[in-house]
mmCIF file of C-alpha atoms and ligand atoms in Angstrom:
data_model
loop_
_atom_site.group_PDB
_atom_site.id
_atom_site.type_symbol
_atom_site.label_atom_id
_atom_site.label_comp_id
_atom_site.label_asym_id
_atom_site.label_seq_id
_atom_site.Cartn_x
_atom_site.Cartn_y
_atom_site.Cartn_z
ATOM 1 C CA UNK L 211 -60.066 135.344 208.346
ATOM 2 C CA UNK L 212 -59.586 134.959 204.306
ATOM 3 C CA UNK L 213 -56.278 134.091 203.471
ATOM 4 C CA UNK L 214 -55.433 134.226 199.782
ATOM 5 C CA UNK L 215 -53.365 131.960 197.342
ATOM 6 C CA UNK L 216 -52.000 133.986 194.269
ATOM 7 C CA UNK L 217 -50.512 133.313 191.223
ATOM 8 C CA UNK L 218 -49.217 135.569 188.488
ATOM 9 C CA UNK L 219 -47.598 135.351 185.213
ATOM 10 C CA UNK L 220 -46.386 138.536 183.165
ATOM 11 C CA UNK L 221 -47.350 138.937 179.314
ATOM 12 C CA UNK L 222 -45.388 139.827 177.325
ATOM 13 C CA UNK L 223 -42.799 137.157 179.098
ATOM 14 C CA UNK L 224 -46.090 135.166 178.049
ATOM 15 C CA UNK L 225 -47.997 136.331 175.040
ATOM 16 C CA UNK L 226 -50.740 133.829 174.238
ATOM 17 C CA UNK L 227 -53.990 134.256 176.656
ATOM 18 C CA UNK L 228 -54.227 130.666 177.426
ATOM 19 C CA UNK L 229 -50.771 130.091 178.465
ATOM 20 C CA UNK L 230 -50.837 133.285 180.732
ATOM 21 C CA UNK L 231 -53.526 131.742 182.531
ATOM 22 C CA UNK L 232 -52.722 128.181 182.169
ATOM 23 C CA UNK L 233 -49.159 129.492 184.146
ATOM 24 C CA UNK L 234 -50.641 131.656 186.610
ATOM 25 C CA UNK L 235 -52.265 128.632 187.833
ATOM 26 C CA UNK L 236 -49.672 126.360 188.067
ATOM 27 C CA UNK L 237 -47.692 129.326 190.113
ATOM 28 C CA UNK L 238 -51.322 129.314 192.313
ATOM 29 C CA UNK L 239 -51.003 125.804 192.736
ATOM 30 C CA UNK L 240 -46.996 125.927 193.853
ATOM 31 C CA UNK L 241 -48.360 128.444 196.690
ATOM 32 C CA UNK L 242 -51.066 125.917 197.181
ATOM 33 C CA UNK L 243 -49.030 123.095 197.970
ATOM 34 C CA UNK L 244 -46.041 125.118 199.842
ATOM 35 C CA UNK L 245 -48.226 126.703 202.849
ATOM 36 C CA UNK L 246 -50.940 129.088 201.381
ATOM 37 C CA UNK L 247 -51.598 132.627 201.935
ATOM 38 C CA UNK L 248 -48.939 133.777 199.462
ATOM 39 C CA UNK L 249 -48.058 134.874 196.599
ATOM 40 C CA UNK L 250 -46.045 133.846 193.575
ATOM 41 C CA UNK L 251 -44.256 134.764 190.092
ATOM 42 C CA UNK L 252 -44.450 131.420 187.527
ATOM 43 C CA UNK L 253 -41.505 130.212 187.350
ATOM 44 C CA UNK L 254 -40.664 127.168 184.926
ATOM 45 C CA UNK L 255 -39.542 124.999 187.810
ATOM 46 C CA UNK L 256 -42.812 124.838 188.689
ATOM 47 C CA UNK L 257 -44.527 123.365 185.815
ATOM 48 C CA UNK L 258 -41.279 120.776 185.496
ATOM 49 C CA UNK L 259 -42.158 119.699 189.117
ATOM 50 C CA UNK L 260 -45.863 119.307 188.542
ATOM 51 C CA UNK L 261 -45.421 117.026 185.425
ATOM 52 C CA UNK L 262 -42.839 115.334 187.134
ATOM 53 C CA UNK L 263 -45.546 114.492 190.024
ATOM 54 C CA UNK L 264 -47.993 113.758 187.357
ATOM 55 C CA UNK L 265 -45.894 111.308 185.344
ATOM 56 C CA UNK L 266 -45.165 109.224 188.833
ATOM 57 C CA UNK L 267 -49.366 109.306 189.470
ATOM 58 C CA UNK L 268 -49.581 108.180 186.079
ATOM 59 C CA UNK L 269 -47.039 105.504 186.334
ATOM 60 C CA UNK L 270 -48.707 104.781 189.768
ATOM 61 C CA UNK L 271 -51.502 103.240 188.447
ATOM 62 C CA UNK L 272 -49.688 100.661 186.957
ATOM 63 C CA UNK L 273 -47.500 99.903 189.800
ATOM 64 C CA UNK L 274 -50.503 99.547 191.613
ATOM 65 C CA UNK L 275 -52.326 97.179 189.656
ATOM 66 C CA UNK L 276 -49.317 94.887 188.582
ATOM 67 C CA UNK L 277 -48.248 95.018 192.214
ATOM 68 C CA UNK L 278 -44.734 96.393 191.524
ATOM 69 C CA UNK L 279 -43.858 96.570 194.714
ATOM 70 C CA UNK L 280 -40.735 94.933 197.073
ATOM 71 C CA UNK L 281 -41.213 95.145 200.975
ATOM 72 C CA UNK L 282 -37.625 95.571 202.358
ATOM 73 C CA UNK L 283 -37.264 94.498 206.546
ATOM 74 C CA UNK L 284 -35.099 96.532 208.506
ATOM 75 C CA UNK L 285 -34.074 94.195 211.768
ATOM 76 C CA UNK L 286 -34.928 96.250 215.299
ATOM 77 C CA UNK L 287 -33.153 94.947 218.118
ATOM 78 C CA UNK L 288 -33.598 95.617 222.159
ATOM 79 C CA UNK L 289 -31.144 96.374 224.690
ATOM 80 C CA UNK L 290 -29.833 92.938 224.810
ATOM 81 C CA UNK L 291 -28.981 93.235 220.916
ATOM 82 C CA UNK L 292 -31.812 90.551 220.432
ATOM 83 C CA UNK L 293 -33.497 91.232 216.861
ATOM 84 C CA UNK L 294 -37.207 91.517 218.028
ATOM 85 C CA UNK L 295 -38.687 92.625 215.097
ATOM 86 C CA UNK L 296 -38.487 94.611 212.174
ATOM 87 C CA UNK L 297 -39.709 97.735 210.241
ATOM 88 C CA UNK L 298 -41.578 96.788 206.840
ATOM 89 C CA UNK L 299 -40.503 99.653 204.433
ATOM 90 C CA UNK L 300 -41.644 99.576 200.979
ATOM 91 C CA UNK L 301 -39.962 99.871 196.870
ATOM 92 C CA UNK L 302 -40.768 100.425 194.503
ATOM 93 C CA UNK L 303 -39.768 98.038 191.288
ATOM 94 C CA UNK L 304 -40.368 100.171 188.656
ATOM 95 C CA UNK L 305 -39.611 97.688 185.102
ATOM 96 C CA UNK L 306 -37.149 100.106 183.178
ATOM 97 C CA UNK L 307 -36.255 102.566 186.017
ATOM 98 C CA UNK L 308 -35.589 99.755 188.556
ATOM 99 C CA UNK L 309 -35.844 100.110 192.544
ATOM 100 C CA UNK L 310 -37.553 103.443 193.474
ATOM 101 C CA UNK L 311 -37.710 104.406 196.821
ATOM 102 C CA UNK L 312 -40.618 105.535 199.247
ATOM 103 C CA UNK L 313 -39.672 109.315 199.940
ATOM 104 C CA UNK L 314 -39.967 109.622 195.833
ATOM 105 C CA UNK L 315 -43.626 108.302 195.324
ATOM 106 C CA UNK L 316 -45.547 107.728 198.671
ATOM 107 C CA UNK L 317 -45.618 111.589 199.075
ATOM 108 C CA UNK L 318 -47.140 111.613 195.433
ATOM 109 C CA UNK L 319 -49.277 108.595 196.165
ATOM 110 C CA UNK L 320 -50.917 110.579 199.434
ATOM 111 C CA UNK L 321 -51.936 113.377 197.590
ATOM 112 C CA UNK L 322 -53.698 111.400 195.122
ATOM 113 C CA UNK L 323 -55.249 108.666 197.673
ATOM 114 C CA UNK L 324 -53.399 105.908 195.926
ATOM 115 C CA UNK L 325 -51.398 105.591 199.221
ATOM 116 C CA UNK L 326 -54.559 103.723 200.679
ATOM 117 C CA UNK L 327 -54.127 101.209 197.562
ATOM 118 C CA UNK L 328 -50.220 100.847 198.113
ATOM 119 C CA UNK L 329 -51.176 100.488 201.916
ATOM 120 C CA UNK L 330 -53.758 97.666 201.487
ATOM 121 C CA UNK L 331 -51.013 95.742 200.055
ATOM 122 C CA UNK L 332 -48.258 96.412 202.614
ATOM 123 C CA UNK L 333 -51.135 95.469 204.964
ATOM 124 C CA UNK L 334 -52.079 92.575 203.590
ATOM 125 C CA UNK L 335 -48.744 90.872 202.546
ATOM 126 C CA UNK L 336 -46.683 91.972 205.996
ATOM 127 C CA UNK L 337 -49.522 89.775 207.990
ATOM 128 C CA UNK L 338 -48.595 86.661 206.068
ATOM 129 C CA UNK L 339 -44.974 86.864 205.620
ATOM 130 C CA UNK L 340 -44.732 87.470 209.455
ATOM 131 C CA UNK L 341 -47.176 84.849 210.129
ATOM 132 C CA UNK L 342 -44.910 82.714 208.629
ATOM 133 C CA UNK L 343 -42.014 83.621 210.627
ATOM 134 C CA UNK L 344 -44.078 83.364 213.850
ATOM 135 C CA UNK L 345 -45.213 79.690 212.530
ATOM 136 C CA UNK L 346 -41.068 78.799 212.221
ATOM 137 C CA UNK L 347 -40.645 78.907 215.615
ATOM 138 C CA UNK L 348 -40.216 82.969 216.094
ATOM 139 C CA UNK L 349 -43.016 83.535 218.291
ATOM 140 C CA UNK L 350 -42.446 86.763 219.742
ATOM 141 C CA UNK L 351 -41.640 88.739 216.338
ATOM 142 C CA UNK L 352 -43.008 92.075 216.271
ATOM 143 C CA UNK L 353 -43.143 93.308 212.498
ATOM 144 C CA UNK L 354 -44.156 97.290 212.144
ATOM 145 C CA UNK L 355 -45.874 98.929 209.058
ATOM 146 C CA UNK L 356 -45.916 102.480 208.424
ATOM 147 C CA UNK L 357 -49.536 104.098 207.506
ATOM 148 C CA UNK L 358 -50.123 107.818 206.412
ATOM 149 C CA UNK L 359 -52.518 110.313 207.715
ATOM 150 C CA UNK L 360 -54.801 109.540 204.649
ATOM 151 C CA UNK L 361 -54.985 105.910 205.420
ATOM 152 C CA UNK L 362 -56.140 106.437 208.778
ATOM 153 C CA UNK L 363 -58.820 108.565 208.122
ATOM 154 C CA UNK L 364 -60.279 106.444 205.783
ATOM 155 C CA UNK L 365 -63.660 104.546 207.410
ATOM 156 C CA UNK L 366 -62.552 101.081 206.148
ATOM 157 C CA UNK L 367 -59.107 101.082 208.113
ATOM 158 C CA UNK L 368 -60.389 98.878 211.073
ATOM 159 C CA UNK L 369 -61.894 96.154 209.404
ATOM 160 C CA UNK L 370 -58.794 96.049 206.759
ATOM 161 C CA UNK L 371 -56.184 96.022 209.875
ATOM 162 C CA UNK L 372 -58.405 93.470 211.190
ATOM 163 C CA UNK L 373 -59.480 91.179 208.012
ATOM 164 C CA UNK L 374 -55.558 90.955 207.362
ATOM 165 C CA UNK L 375 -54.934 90.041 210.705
ATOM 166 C CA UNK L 376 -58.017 87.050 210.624
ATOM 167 C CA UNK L 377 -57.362 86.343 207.088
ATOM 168 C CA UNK L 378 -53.301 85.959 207.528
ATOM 169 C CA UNK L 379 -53.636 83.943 211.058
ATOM 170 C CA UNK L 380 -51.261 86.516 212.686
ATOM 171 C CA UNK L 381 -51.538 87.282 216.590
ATOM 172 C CA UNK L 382 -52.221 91.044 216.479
ATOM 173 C CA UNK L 383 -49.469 91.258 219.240
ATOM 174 C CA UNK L 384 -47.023 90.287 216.661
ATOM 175 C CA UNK L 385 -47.939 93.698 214.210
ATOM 176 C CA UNK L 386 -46.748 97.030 215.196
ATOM 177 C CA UNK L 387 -48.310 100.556 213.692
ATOM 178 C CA UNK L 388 -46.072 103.458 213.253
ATOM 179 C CA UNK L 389 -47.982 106.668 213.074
ATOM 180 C CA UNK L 390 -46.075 110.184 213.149
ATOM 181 C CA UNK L 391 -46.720 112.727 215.525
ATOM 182 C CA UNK L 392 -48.111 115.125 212.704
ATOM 183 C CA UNK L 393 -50.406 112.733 211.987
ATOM 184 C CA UNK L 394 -51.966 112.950 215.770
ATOM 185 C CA UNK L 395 -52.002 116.666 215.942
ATOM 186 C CA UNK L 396 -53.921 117.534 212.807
ATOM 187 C CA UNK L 397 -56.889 115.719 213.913
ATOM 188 C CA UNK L 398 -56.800 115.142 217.445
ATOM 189 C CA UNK L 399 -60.547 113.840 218.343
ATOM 190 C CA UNK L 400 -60.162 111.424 215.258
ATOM 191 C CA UNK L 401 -57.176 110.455 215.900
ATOM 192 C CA UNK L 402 -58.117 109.560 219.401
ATOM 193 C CA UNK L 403 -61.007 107.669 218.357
ATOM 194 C CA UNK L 404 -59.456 105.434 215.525
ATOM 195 C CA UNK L 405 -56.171 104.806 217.509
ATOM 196 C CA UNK L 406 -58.122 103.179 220.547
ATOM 197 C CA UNK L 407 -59.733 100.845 218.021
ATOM 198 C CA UNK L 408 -56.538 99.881 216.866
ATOM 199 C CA UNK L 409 -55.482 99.442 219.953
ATOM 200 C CA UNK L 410 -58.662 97.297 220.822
ATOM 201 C CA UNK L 411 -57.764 94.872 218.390
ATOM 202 C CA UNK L 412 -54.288 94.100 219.739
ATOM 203 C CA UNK L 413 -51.690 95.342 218.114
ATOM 204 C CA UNK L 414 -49.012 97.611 219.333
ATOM 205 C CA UNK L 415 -48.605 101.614 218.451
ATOM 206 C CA UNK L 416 -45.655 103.527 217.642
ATOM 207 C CA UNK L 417 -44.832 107.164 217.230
ATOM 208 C CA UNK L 418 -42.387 107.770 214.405
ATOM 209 C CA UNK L 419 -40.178 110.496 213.852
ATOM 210 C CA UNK L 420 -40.838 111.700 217.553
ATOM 211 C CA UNK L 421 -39.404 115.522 217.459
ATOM 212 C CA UNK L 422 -40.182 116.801 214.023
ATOM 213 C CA UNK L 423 -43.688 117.165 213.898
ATOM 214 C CA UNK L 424 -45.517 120.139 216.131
ATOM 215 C CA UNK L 425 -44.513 118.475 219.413
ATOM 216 C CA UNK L 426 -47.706 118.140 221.603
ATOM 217 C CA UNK L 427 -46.700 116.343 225.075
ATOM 218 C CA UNK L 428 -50.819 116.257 225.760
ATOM 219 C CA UNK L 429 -51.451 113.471 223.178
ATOM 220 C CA UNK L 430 -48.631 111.046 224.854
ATOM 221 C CA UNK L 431 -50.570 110.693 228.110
ATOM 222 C CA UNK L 432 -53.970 110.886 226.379
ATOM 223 C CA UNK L 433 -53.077 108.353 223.457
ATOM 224 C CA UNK L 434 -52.749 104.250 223.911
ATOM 225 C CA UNK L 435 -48.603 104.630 223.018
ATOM 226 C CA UNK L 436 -46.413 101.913 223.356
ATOM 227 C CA UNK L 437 -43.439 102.921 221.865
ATOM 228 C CA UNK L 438 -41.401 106.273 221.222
ATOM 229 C CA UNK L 439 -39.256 105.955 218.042
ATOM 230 C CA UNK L 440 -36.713 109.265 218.573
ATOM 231 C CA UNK L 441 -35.903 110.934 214.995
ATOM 232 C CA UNK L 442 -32.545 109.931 213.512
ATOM 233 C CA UNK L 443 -31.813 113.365 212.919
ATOM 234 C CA UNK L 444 -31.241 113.899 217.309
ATOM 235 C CA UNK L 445 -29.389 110.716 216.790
ATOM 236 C CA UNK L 446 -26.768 111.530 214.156
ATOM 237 C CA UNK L 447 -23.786 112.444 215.717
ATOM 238 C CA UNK L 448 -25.104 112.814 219.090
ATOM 239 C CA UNK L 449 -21.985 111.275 220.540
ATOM 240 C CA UNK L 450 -20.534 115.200 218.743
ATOM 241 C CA UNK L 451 -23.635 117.058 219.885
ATOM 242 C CA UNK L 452 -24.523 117.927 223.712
ATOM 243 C CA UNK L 453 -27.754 119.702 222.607
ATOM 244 C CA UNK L 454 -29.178 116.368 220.607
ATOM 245 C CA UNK L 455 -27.507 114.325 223.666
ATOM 246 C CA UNK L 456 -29.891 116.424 226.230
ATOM 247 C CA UNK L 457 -33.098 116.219 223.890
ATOM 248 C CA UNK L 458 -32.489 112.029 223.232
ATOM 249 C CA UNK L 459 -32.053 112.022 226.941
ATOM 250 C CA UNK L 460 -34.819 113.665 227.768
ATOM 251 C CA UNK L 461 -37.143 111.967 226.160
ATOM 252 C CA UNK L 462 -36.287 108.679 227.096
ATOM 253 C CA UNK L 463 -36.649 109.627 230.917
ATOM 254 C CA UNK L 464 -40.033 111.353 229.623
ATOM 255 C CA UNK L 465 -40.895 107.869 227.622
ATOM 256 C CA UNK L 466 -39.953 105.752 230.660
ATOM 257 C CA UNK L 467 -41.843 107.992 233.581
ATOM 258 C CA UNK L 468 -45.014 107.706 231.200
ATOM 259 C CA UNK L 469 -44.403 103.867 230.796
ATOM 260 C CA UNK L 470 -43.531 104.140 226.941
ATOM 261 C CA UNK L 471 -40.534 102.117 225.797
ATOM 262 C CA UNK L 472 -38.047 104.509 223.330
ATOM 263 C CA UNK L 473 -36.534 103.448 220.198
ATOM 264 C CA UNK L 474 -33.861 105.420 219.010
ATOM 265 C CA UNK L 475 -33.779 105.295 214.713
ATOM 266 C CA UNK L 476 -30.845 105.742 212.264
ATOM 267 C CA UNK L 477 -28.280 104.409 214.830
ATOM 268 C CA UNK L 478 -25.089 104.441 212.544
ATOM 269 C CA UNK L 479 -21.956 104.078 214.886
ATOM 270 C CA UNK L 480 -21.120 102.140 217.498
ATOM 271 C CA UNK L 481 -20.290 105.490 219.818
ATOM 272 C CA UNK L 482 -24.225 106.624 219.352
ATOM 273 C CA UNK L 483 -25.541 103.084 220.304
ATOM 274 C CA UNK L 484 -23.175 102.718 223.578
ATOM 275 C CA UNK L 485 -24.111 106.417 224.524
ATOM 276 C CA UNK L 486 -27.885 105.395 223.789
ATOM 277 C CA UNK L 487 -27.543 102.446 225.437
ATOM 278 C CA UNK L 488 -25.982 103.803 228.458
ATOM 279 C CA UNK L 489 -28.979 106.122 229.225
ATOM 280 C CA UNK L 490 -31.082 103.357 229.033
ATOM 281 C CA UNK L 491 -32.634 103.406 225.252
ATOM 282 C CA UNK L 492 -34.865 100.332 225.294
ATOM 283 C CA UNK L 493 -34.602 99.692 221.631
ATOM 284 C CA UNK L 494 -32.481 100.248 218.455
ATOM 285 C CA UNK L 495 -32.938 100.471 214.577
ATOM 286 C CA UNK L 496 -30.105 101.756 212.110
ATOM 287 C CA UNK L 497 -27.274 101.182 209.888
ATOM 288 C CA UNK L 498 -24.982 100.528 212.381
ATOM 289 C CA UNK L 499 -26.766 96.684 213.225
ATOM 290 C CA UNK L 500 -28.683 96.689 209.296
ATOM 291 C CA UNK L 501 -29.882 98.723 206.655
ATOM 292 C CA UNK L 502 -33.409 97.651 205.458
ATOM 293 C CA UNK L 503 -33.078 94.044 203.523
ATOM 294 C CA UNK L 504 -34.770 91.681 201.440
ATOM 295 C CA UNK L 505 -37.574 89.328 202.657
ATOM 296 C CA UNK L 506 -34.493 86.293 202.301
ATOM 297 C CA UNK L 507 -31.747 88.599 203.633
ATOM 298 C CA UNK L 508 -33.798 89.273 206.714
ATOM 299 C CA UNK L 509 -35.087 85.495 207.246
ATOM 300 C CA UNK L 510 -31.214 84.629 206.992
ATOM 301 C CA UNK L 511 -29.889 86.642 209.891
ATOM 302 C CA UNK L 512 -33.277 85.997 211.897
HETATM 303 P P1 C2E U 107 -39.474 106.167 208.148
HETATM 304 O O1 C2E U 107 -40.734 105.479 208.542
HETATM 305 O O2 C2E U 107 -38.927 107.168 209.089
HETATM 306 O O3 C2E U 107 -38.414 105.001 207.875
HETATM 307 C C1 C2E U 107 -37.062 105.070 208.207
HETATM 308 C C2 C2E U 107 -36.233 105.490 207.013
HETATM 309 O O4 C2E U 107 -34.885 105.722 207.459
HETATM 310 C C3 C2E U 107 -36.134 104.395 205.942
HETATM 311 O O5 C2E U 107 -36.009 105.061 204.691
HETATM 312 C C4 C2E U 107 -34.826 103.707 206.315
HETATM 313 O O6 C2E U 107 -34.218 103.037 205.229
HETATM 314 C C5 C2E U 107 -33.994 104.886 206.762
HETATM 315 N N1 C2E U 107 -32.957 104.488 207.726
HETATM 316 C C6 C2E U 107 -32.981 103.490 208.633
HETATM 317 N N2 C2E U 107 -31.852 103.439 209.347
HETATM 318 C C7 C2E U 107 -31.069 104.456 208.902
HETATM 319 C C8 C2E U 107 -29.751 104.938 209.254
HETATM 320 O O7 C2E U 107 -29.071 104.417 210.132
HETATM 321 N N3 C2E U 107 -29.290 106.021 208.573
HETATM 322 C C9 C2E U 107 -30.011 106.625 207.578
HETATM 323 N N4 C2E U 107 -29.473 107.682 206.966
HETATM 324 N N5 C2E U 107 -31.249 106.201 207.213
HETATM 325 C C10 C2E U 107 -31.771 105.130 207.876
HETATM 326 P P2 C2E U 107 -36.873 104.606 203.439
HETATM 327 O O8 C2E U 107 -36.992 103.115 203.397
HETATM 328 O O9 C2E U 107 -36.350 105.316 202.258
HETATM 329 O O10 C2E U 107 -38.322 105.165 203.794
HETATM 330 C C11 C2E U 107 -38.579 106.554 203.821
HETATM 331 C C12 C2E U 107 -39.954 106.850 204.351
HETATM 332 O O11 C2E U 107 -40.987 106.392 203.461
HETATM 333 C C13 C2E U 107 -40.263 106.153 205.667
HETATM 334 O O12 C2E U 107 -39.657 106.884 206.719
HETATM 335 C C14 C2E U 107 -41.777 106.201 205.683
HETATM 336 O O13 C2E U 107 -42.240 107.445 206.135
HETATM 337 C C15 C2E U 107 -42.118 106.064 204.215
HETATM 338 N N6 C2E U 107 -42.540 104.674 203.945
HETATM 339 C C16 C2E U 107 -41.784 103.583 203.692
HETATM 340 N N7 C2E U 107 -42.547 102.490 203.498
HETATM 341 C C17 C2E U 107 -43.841 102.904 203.646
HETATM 342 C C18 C2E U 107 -45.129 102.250 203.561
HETATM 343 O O14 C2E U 107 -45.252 101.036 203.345
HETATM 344 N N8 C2E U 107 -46.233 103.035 203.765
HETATM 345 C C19 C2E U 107 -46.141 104.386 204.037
HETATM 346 N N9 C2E U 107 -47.260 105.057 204.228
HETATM 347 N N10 C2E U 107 -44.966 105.014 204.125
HETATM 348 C C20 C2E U 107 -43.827 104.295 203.929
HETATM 349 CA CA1 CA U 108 -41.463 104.390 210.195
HETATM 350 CA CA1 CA U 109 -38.875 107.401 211.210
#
C-alpha cells in the first residue's frame, strides 16, 4: 500500500515561486509529523511551530555542550510510606530563559538524536549521585531514569548503562529503567532482545505511563518487568471516578497475579492514596507525598 503525505499552498495567497513551494513543504512536513497519509492547506501556524522547534535544536546544542542541565528527584515511597527511591527527571537551565522543563525540549531533542547526548548525561551523573547516597548509609535506594525509544535502539546503550554503573561504583540493583509501553510495541523483537540485556546486568525495569500507549498484555508475560507504574491520568480523581477506579484495580490484580509490583503516579490527595492503598498498590509517587526536588531538597528529607 502507498500512502501519501501532501502539502499545498495557493498562489495568489502566495505569489513568489519559491515561497509557494518553500510553504507547501512545510504544510507536507506538518502532515509528516502529525500521522501521514493526509493532506494539508499551509497554514502560518505551521511555519511558527517549526522555527520554534528549530530555535530549541539550535539552542540545544549549547545546552548540551555547557551541560545546562539540573536533575530534579521525585521521592517514591512503598506501602509502608518508606521513601525507597526516587524518579530522576531532568531541566533544563536555560541562562536568560531560566528552568525549562522536559515535555518542552526532550520531544525536540528525540527527533533530532540529541536525546542520546542529554541521556548520556542523566546516565552518567544519576550513577554517582546515588552511589553516594548508597555509600551514606542508604543501601537499599532504588533511583529510576527515564530513556526514550531512540536511546534504546542505539547499539552503544549496554556498554553505556554498564560503564556508568562500573565507572560510578553503583550496585546495578540500586538503578531502575523506566521504559513506556509505546516504546515496547513499536519494535517488539528489539525490544525483547535489548531489555533482557539490561536486565542481565542487574538493574530493575519499569513500565511508565502503563495505559496510554497501544496496550499489548503479550509483552508483560514475555518481557523481564518488575514494576507497573499506572498513568496519573487513571489516578486523578479516581476517588470521583468508578470507571478509572475499575481500570487502577484491575491492573494491580493483573500486576500482582503476573508477579509485577504496581506503582500508581501523580498521587495528589490523600483520598486517591488510601483508596490505592486499600486495593493493595505496592508503591506510590505524586504530589500528594513530593513534587520532584532538588539534589539537596531530596538528600534533606531522605
Ligand atoms: P514521566 O516519566 O511520566 O514523569 C512524570 C511527570 O509527572 C514529571 O513531569 C513529574 O513532575 C510529573 N508529576 C509527578 N507527580 C505528579 C502529580 O502528582 N501531579 C502532576 N500533575 N504531575 C506529576 P516532568 O518532570 O515535567 O517530566 C515530563 C516528562 O519528561 C517525563 O514524564 C518523561 O517522559 C520526560 N523526561 C523527564 N526527564 C527525562 C530524562 O532524563 N530523559 C528522558 N528521555 N525523558 C525525560
Ligand atoms: Ca518516568
Ligand atoms: Ca509517567
Amino acid at each position: 500500500t502507498i500512502n501519501s503525505s501532501i502539502g499545498v499552498s495557493v498562489f495568489p495567497d502566495y505569489n513568489n515561486l519559491n515561497q509557494l513551494v518553500r510553504n507547501s513543504e512545510i504544510a507536507m512536513n506538518h502532515v509528516k509529523n502529525n500521522g501521514k497519509n493526509n493532506i494539508k492547506f499551509y497554514k502560518h501556524k505551521y511555519k511558527e511551530k517549526l522555527m520554534n522547534q528549530f530555535g530549541i535544536e539550535v539552542s540545544l546544542r549549547k545546552a548540551i555542550s555547557d551541560q545546562q542541565w539540573e536533575i530534579h528527584y521525585q521521592p517514591k515511597f512503598d506501602a509502608f510510606n518508606n521513601l525507597y527511591g526516587f524518579e530522576a527527571l531532568i531541566r533544563w537551565i536555560h541562562p536568560e530563559k531560566g528552568l525549562i522543563n522536559p515535555s518542552t525540549f526532550i520531544p525536540v531533542a528525540e527527533k533530532s538524536n540529541q536525546i542520546c547526548e542529554i541521556g548520556s548525561f542523566v546516565i552518567k551523573h544519576v550513577c554517582s549521585e546515588t552511589k553516594k547516597m548508597v555509600d551514606q548509609g542508604y543501601n537499599h535506594l532504588v533511583g529510576s531514569i527515564n530513556l526514550s525509544a531512540k536511546e534504546l535502539n542505539k547499539k552503544s546503550i549496554i556498554d553505556e548503562i554498564k560503564y556508568a554503573l562500573d565507572d560510578s561504583g553503583l550496585n546495578p540493583s540500586n538503578l531502575e529503567i523506566e521504559l513506556t509501553e509505546r516504546m515496547m510495541i513499536n519494535d517488539g523483537k528489539l525490544s525483547l532482545e535489548i531489555l533482557n540485556k539490561i536486565k542481565e546486568l542487574g538493574v530493575f525495569l519499569s513500565i511508565d505511563d502503563f495505559g496510554t500507549g497501544y496496550s499489548s498484555f503479550n509483552y508483560l508475560k514475555n518481557l523481564p518487568i518488575d514494576t507497573i507504574k499506572i498513568d496519573k491520568s487513571f489516578i486523578t480523581g479516581i476517588d470521583k471516578d468508578d470507571g478509572k477506579f475499575k481500570i487502577a484495580k484491575g491492573i494491580i490484580d493483573m500486576g500482582h497475579d503476573l508477579n509485577i509490583n504496581v506503582l500508581a503516579e501523580g498521587v495528589e490527595t490523600q483520598k486517591e492514596f488510601d483508596l490505592l492503598g486499600s486495593h493493595a498498590c505496592d508503591k506510590f509517587q505524586g504530589f500528594f507525598f513530593s513534587k520532584p526536588l532538588s539534589l539537596n531538597q531530596f538528600k534533606e528529607i531522605l
